[in-house]
Amino acid sequence: MHRTLSVASSPVRDLLALTSRPEVISFAGGLPAPELFDLDGLRAAYDLALRDRSVLQYAPTEGNPALRSLVAARLTGRGLPTSDVLITTGSQQALALVATALLEPGAVVAVEEPTYLAALQCFQMAGARIVPVASDDEGLDPAALRSVVESERPAMLYLVPTFANPTGRTLSASRRAQIAALAAEHGFWVVEDDPYGELRYQGSAVAPLASISDRTVYLGSFSKIGAPGMRLGWLRAPADLPRTLVIVKQAADLHTSTVDQAAAAVYLTHNDLDAHVARLCVEYGARRDAMIAALPATVPDGTTWSDPDGGMFVWLRLPGDVDSAVLLKEALRHDVAFVPGAPFYATTPDHATFRMSFTTNTPEEIAEGMARLAKVLR
Amino acid sequence: MHRTLSVASSPVRDLLALTSRPEVISFAGGLPAPELFDLDGLRAAYDLALRDRSVLQYAPTEGNPALRSLVAARLTGRGLPTSDVLITTGSQQALALVATALLEPGAVVAVEEPTYLAALQCFQMAGARIVPVASDDEGLDPAALRSVVESERPAMLYLVPTFANPTGRTLSASRRAQIAALAAEHGFWVVEDDPYGELRYQGSAVAPLASISDRTVYLGSFSKIGAPGMRLGWLRAPADLPRTLVIVKQAADLHTSTVDQAAAAVYLTHNDLDAHVARLCVEYGARRDAMIAALPATVPDGTTWSDPDGGMFVWLRLPGDVDSAVLLKEALRHDVAFVPGAPFYATTPDHATFRMSFTTNTPEEIAEGMARLAKVLR
C-alpha cells in the first residue's frame, strides 16, 4: 500500500453516517437543501441533451465546449475575466488534479487552519507536508503567512477565501491584496477554492483572489448552486498550467460525464441560474438568521461563533476544557448532530470547536434542533 | 511541476484529432459505434431516475447500492462470483485508483507489450517503473513473466487478457492458470482490465483471471456495452483493498455522478442489456469479418495480423524496415486513418506495427477504407 494511505482516514464519510436516523435534526452535513434543487428544470435539461446521440460518446478531456463558454462567461460576469476553464468531476477532482500537477512528494502546502478536510486528504495523498497558517475573523493572517513562506518555502497556499469551510469566514479585500503580493514575490501557487461564493446573504461581494493574482488557480463548482449529484466543477488556471492539468485529468478519468456536462450546458442556456441562486439565498439567509438568533440561548456563556455573510457554516468554540466529540455523543442521544472541529485541523486540533451547517433544515427545524442542543451544551 | 509529468504526453488525445475531417474513414479510434447506442432506452432511464430528487444530492463514495448489486449479479452470471463492486468514473478512474493505492513511487509494474497506453500514463504518473513482458498470439508468455517476476519483483502485473487493446489477442485458459499460480507464489497483484470481454463474435468464453486468482483486481466498464459518455466503470477487488480504494476515490472525486449511476441502475432494471450486447456482437462481428476479409488485398505480402475473436481491434505488422507513423501521413492524404503502434510500447517500440479498429464503420465503409489504404501500403 502507498505509504500515505496508512495515515489517511475518511472522516467526511464516517460523519455522514451520523445523520442517517430520520429523527435526528442534523447540523453536521455540508449538503445543499434537496427540496430547493430545480428538479424539473434539470430533468428537462437531461431530456433535451439526450436528443443528441453524441452526448453518449467519449469526449475531449477539456470538457464540453458550450459548457466551458457558459462557465467562463458567468465567471467574467462575476468580476473574474475568464477565457476558458477545464471542466472537472466536481471541484474535489480539481483539487486532486492540482495536487498531482503542482506537488512533488515532500512539497510544502500552506493552509488556513482549520480548513476543508477533504483538501487535507488530497494533499496527504500527494505526499505533501501540510503547514498551517494562523487566521482570525478576517481570515488568513498575511503576517503569519509571510513568516511561513519565508521559513517553509511552500509550493502552494490552499484556502477557501469566501464563506470558508468550516469557519464561514471571508478574507478581506486588503488581505487578498497582501496575499497576492506575497505570491508574486515568492512564486508560490495559490489555490482559491470557491464553492460558496455565490451564496451571499448580506454584505457586498469581495473580488476573487484570482482577479488580482496570476499565481492563482481558481476552483468553482455546480454543487452548491445547482446539484452536487451531477459532479461538475471547473478550474481556471494561469500560464501553461491548463495543458499540464489536462494530461493529469486524462489519466484520472479521461473526461467528465458527457451526459452531465451537456445537461448542464442546456440548463444554463435555457434557465436563469441567477434567479435560482437568488431564491437559494433567500431561503438559506433565513436559515442562517434562525441559527444565529437561537445561538445565545443554546450555548454556554463564553462561547464564540463566526457570523457568516454567506455559505453554509457557523463555526463555534466552547469555553473551558471540553471535547466537542464527547458532546456529540450526548447530542445524538437528544437526536441532534454537529461536526466536531478536530478533523479540520492539519496539525494540533482545538477540541473545543465544532461546525454547524444551517442549509438543510428549515427555520422551524433549526429552532427545534437548537432547543435540543441547548440541553446538551448549557 | 511533478517530475513524472515532464515525460508524460497525451497520445490518445492527439490521435483523436486525426479523425475530425468528415471525409476521413478512420480506423484509428477506439470508440463504440454511436448509431448502436440505445439512445431512447437511456433517455427514458434518465427521465425515470430524475423523478427522484435524491439523485441530485451527494452520495456514498462506494456507489449507488442498486447499481452495485446489478453489476455484481451480472458479473456472477458471467462466471465471476461477486459480492460487491466499487463504482468508478469510467474504468480509467479504476486504473488510477489502483495505481495510487498499490504503487509506491519506484515500484515496478509488469505489463504485456504492447498494451493500453492510458494505463502506461497512469503508472508513469504514479512514479512507477514499467517493465515489459513478451507475448505472442496466445497473449502474455508465462515463462517470460516468471523471469521478470524473479528478476524485477513487480508489485503489479497489468493486462487486458480478453480481446486486448491494441492487439485483439486473448490469453488462453492454461496461461491464465499459470499466471494465477505465479501471482499466488510471488504475491504480486494482477490488474485484469476487461472492457471488451462481452464483445465476443466467435469462439467460446475464457473464465476471467479473477475467477481463479484472489490476487486479482478486476476492472469492468459500461463504456463498450452501454455508453462511454456516462463514465461508469466498476472494480472488484479482494481482501481489504476495497476499503483502501474507497479512501483514494474519496480524495479523487468524492463519488461518481449520482445521476449517471441512477440512470444506469434504472436501465439495467428495465432493459435487457444481454439482448443489446447480442445486437452489438452481430453488427461488430460483421465489421470484423469485413476488415479481416479485405486485409489480404490491402497489405503487402509478409504482413502479419491478429485474428481477434471479439473486441474492437486488429493489430498488424508490416514487413521490412518501415515506420507506420510515416505511412499514416500518406494514408491521411488518401482520407483513411489508423493508429501507429509505437505509443503502445512501454519501452522499445516496433515502428512497423499499427492498430486498426473495425467498430465505428459499416462493412461498406470498411471496404472503401481498405481500398484507400491499399494504395498506401501496397
mmCIF file of C-alpha atoms in Angstrom, chain A residues 1-3 5 8-14 16 30-40 42-43 46-48 50-62 89-90 92-96 99-105 116 118 121-122 125-126 221 223-224 226-231 243-244 246-260 360, chain B residues 1-3 5 8-14 16 30-40 42-43 46-48 50-62 89-90 92-96 99-105 116 118 121-122 125-126 221 223-224 226-231 243-244 246-260 360:
data_model
loop_
_atom_site.group_PDB
_atom_site.id
_atom_site.type_symbol
_atom_site.label_atom_id
_atom_site.label_comp_id
_atom_site.label_asym_id
_atom_site.label_seq_id
_atom_site.Cartn_x
_atom_site.Cartn_y
_atom_site.Cartn_z
ATOM 1 C CA MET A 1 0.000 0.000 0.000
ATOM 2 C CA HIS A 2 1.103 3.550 -0.756
ATOM 3 C CA ARG A 3 2.748 4.956 2.366
ATOM 4 C CA LEU A 5 -2.705 5.766 2.844
ATOM 5 C CA ALA A 8 -5.418 8.703 5.749
ATOM 6 C CA SER A 9 -8.846 8.270 7.259
ATOM 7 C CA SER A 10 -12.249 9.011 5.883
ATOM 8 C CA PRO A 11 -13.839 11.439 8.316
ATOM 9 C CA VAL A 12 -16.375 13.058 5.965
ATOM 10 C CA ARG A 13 -17.782 9.678 5.092
ATOM 11 C CA ASP A 14 -17.839 8.476 8.677
ATOM 12 C CA LEU A 16 -22.326 11.293 7.058
ATOM 13 C CA GLY A 30 -22.286 20.079 4.261
ATOM 14 C CA LEU A 31 -25.141 19.379 1.879
ATOM 15 C CA PRO A 32 -27.345 21.729 -0.122
ATOM 16 C CA ALA A 33 -31.068 21.540 0.665
ATOM 17 C CA PRO A 34 -32.591 18.896 -1.656
ATOM 18 C CA GLU A 35 -36.070 20.483 -1.636
ATOM 19 C CA LEU A 36 -34.509 23.537 -3.327
ATOM 20 C CA PHE A 37 -32.979 21.608 -6.253
ATOM 21 C CA ASP A 38 -34.543 22.629 -9.570
ATOM 22 C CA LEU A 39 -35.511 19.021 -10.258
ATOM 23 C CA ASP A 40 -37.964 19.794 -13.080
ATOM 24 C CA LEU A 42 -32.705 19.694 -14.619
ATOM 25 C CA ARG A 43 -34.846 16.731 -15.733
ATOM 26 C CA TYR A 46 -31.200 15.979 -19.441
ATOM 27 C CA ASP A 47 -34.116 15.095 -21.714
ATOM 28 C CA LEU A 48 -33.153 17.786 -24.220
ATOM 29 C CA LEU A 50 -30.259 13.274 -24.696
ATOM 30 C CA ARG A 51 -31.907 14.142 -28.032
ATOM 31 C CA ASP A 52 -28.329 14.209 -29.338
ATOM 32 C CA ARG A 53 -26.649 10.824 -29.662
ATOM 33 C CA SER A 54 -23.175 12.332 -29.290
ATOM 34 C CA VAL A 55 -23.733 13.000 -25.569
ATOM 35 C CA LEU A 56 -23.310 9.248 -25.033
ATOM 36 C CA GLN A 57 -19.886 9.115 -26.718
ATOM 37 C CA TYR A 58 -16.330 9.720 -25.486
ATOM 38 C CA ALA A 59 -15.484 13.422 -25.447
ATOM 39 C CA PRO A 60 -12.476 15.743 -25.118
ATOM 40 C CA THR A 61 -10.735 15.806 -21.740
ATOM 41 C CA GLU A 62 -11.045 19.625 -21.528
ATOM 42 C CA THR A 89 -15.659 15.760 -11.983
ATOM 43 C CA GLY A 90 -16.701 18.015 -9.110
ATOM 44 C CA GLN A 92 -12.885 17.713 -5.482
ATOM 45 C CA GLN A 93 -11.314 16.378 -8.689
ATOM 46 C CA ALA A 94 -9.935 19.840 -9.456
ATOM 47 C CA LEU A 95 -8.171 19.743 -6.076
ATOM 48 C CA ALA A 96 -6.775 16.281 -6.795
ATOM 49 C CA ALA A 99 -2.203 18.402 -6.090
ATOM 50 C CA THR A 100 -0.862 15.908 -8.654
ATOM 51 C CA ALA A 101 0.307 18.580 -11.081
ATOM 52 C CA LEU A 102 1.875 21.042 -8.648
ATOM 53 C CA LEU A 103 3.185 18.998 -5.724
ATOM 54 C CA GLU A 104 6.318 16.888 -5.675
ATOM 55 C CA PRO A 105 6.338 14.351 -2.839
ATOM 56 C CA TYR A 116 -11.677 21.770 4.367
ATOM 57 C CA ALA A 118 -11.017 16.556 2.024
ATOM 58 C CA GLN A 121 -6.630 14.304 2.467
ATOM 59 C CA CYS A 122 -5.808 15.228 -1.125
ATOM 60 C CA MET A 125 -2.295 11.546 -0.717
ATOM 61 C CA ALA A 126 0.115 13.537 -2.923
ATOM 62 C CA SER A 221 -18.470 24.113 -8.588
ATOM 63 C CA SER A 223 -22.623 21.519 -6.427
ATOM 64 C CA LYS A 224 -23.893 24.335 -4.196
ATOM 65 C CA GLY A 226 -27.010 23.606 -8.967
ATOM 66 C CA ALA A 227 -26.795 19.989 -7.817
ATOM 67 C CA PRO A 228 -23.839 18.051 -6.385
ATOM 68 C CA GLY A 229 -25.038 14.711 -7.783
ATOM 69 C CA MET A 230 -24.042 15.880 -11.264
ATOM 70 C CA ARG A 231 -20.382 16.098 -10.103
ATOM 71 C CA ARG A 243 -2.078 21.961 -20.577
ATOM 72 C CA THR A 244 -0.494 20.007 -17.715
ATOM 73 C CA VAL A 246 -5.460 18.202 -18.951
ATOM 74 C CA ILE A 247 -2.786 15.481 -19.132
ATOM 75 C CA VAL A 248 -3.298 14.683 -15.451
ATOM 76 C CA LYS A 249 -7.080 14.595 -15.883
ATOM 77 C CA GLN A 250 -6.783 12.279 -18.875
ATOM 78 C CA ALA A 251 -5.035 9.711 -16.678
ATOM 79 C CA ALA A 252 -7.576 10.305 -13.881
ATOM 80 C CA ASP A 253 -10.854 9.630 -15.756
ATOM 81 C CA LEU A 254 -10.365 10.525 -19.483
ATOM 82 C CA HIS A 255 -13.121 13.147 -19.152
ATOM 83 C CA THR A 256 -16.129 14.125 -17.019
ATOM 84 C CA SER A 257 -19.522 12.586 -17.889
ATOM 85 C CA THR A 258 -20.543 13.813 -21.345
ATOM 86 C CA VAL A 259 -24.199 13.494 -20.333
ATOM 87 C CA ASP A 260 -23.944 15.583 -17.168
ATOM 88 C CA THR A 360 -30.555 21.574 5.176
ATOM 89 C CA MET B 1 5.575 20.513 -11.788
ATOM 90 C CA HIS B 2 5.600 16.902 -10.657
ATOM 91 C CA ARG B 3 8.656 15.175 -12.078
ATOM 92 C CA LEU B 5 4.699 14.946 -15.910
ATOM 93 C CA ALA B 8 4.026 12.229 -19.988
ATOM 94 C CA SER B 9 2.422 13.031 -23.300
ATOM 95 C CA SER B 10 -1.152 12.789 -24.435
ATOM 96 C CA PRO B 11 -1.127 10.462 -27.430
ATOM 97 C CA VAL B 12 -4.755 9.270 -27.275
ATOM 98 C CA ARG B 13 -5.968 12.815 -27.362
ATOM 99 C CA ASP B 14 -3.605 13.867 -30.141
ATOM 100 C CA LEU B 16 -8.415 11.732 -31.828
ATOM 101 C CA GLY B 30 -11.218 3.099 -30.016
ATOM 102 C CA LEU B 31 -14.817 4.241 -29.937
ATOM 103 C CA PRO B 32 -18.055 2.273 -29.869
ATOM 104 C CA ALA B 33 -20.409 2.868 -32.821
ATOM 105 C CA PRO B 34 -22.706 5.768 -31.872
ATOM 106 C CA GLU B 35 -25.558 4.605 -34.131
ATOM 107 C CA LEU B 36 -25.791 1.462 -31.977
ATOM 108 C CA PHE B 37 -26.227 3.315 -28.663
ATOM 109 C CA ASP B 38 -29.645 2.645 -27.122
ATOM 110 C CA LEU B 39 -30.392 6.366 -27.029
ATOM 111 C CA ASP B 40 -34.145 6.004 -26.434
ATOM 112 C CA LEU B 42 -31.061 5.543 -21.920
ATOM 113 C CA ARG B 43 -33.062 8.784 -22.272
ATOM 114 C CA TYR B 46 -32.514 9.255 -17.080
ATOM 115 C CA ASP B 47 -36.072 10.561 -17.111
ATOM 116 C CA LEU B 48 -37.244 7.893 -14.673
ATOM 117 C CA LEU B 50 -34.770 12.049 -12.295
ATOM 118 C CA ARG B 51 -38.245 11.531 -10.776
ATOM 119 C CA ASP B 52 -36.316 11.082 -7.514
ATOM 120 C CA ARG B 53 -34.839 14.258 -6.043
ATOM 121 C CA SER B 54 -32.125 12.317 -4.220
ATOM 122 C CA VAL B 55 -30.284 11.573 -7.489
ATOM 123 C CA LEU B 56 -29.164 15.225 -7.455
ATOM 124 C CA GLN B 57 -27.601 15.008 -3.984
ATOM 125 C CA TYR B 58 -24.158 13.935 -2.743
ATOM 126 C CA ALA B 59 -23.939 10.154 -2.402
ATOM 127 C CA PRO B 60 -21.712 7.481 -0.852
ATOM 128 C CA THR B 61 -18.243 7.066 -2.373
ATOM 129 C CA GLU B 62 -18.810 3.307 -2.905
ATOM 130 C CA THR B 89 -15.856 7.286 -13.035
ATOM 131 C CA GLY B 90 -15.118 5.049 -16.026
ATOM 132 C CA GLN B 92 -9.853 4.740 -16.390
ATOM 133 C CA GLN B 93 -10.507 6.007 -12.868
ATOM 134 C CA ALA B 94 -10.364 2.446 -11.560
ATOM 135 C CA LEU B 95 -6.867 2.188 -13.065
ATOM 136 C CA ALA B 96 -5.832 5.488 -11.465
ATOM 137 C CA ALA B 99 -2.135 2.803 -9.226
ATOM 138 C CA THR B 100 -2.433 5.223 -6.281
ATOM 139 C CA ALA B 101 -3.396 2.535 -3.783
ATOM 140 C CA LEU B 102 -0.944 -0.211 -4.778
ATOM 141 C CA LEU B 103 2.152 1.527 -6.143
ATOM 142 C CA GLU B 104 4.847 3.240 -4.115
ATOM 143 C CA PRO B 105 6.969 5.647 -6.174
ATOM 144 C CA TYR B 116 -3.201 0.132 -23.467
ATOM 145 C CA ALA B 118 -3.549 5.327 -20.983
ATOM 146 C CA GLN B 121 0.358 7.006 -18.470
ATOM 147 C CA CYS B 122 -1.382 6.152 -15.206
ATOM 148 C CA MET B 125 2.025 9.367 -13.165
ATOM 149 C CA ALA B 126 2.219 7.200 -10.011
ATOM 150 C CA SER B 221 -16.869 -0.801 -17.809
ATOM 151 C CA SER B 223 -18.378 2.169 -21.999
ATOM 152 C CA LYS B 224 -18.299 -0.575 -24.645
ATOM 153 C CA GLY B 226 -23.608 0.753 -22.900
ATOM 154 C CA ALA B 227 -22.276 4.251 -23.488
ATOM 155 C CA PRO B 228 -18.879 5.756 -22.645
ATOM 156 C CA GLY B 229 -20.277 9.276 -22.172
ATOM 157 C CA MET B 230 -21.847 8.142 -18.890
ATOM 158 C CA ARG B 231 -18.331 7.415 -17.486
ATOM 159 C CA ARG B 243 -11.613 -0.136 1.901
ATOM 160 C CA THR B 244 -8.353 1.491 0.777
ATOM 161 C CA VAL B 246 -12.735 3.933 -1.318
ATOM 162 C CA ILE B 247 -10.461 6.301 0.632
ATOM 163 C CA VAL B 248 -8.445 7.022 -2.512
ATOM 164 C CA LYS B 249 -11.604 7.579 -4.557
ATOM 165 C CA GLN B 250 -12.988 9.966 -1.953
ATOM 166 C CA ALA B 251 -9.965 12.217 -2.448
ATOM 167 C CA ALA B 252 -10.218 11.821 -6.242
ATOM 168 C CA ASP B 253 -13.838 12.958 -6.826
ATOM 169 C CA LEU B 254 -15.901 12.162 -3.662
ATOM 170 C CA HIS B 255 -18.135 9.892 -5.773
ATOM 171 C CA THR B 256 -19.204 9.187 -9.354
ATOM 172 C CA SER B 257 -22.174 11.156 -10.760
ATOM 173 C CA THR B 258 -25.273 10.206 -8.780
ATOM 174 C CA VAL B 259 -27.405 10.918 -11.866
ATOM 175 C CA ASP B 260 -25.458 8.667 -14.251
ATOM 176 C CA THR B 360 -17.163 2.561 -35.972
#
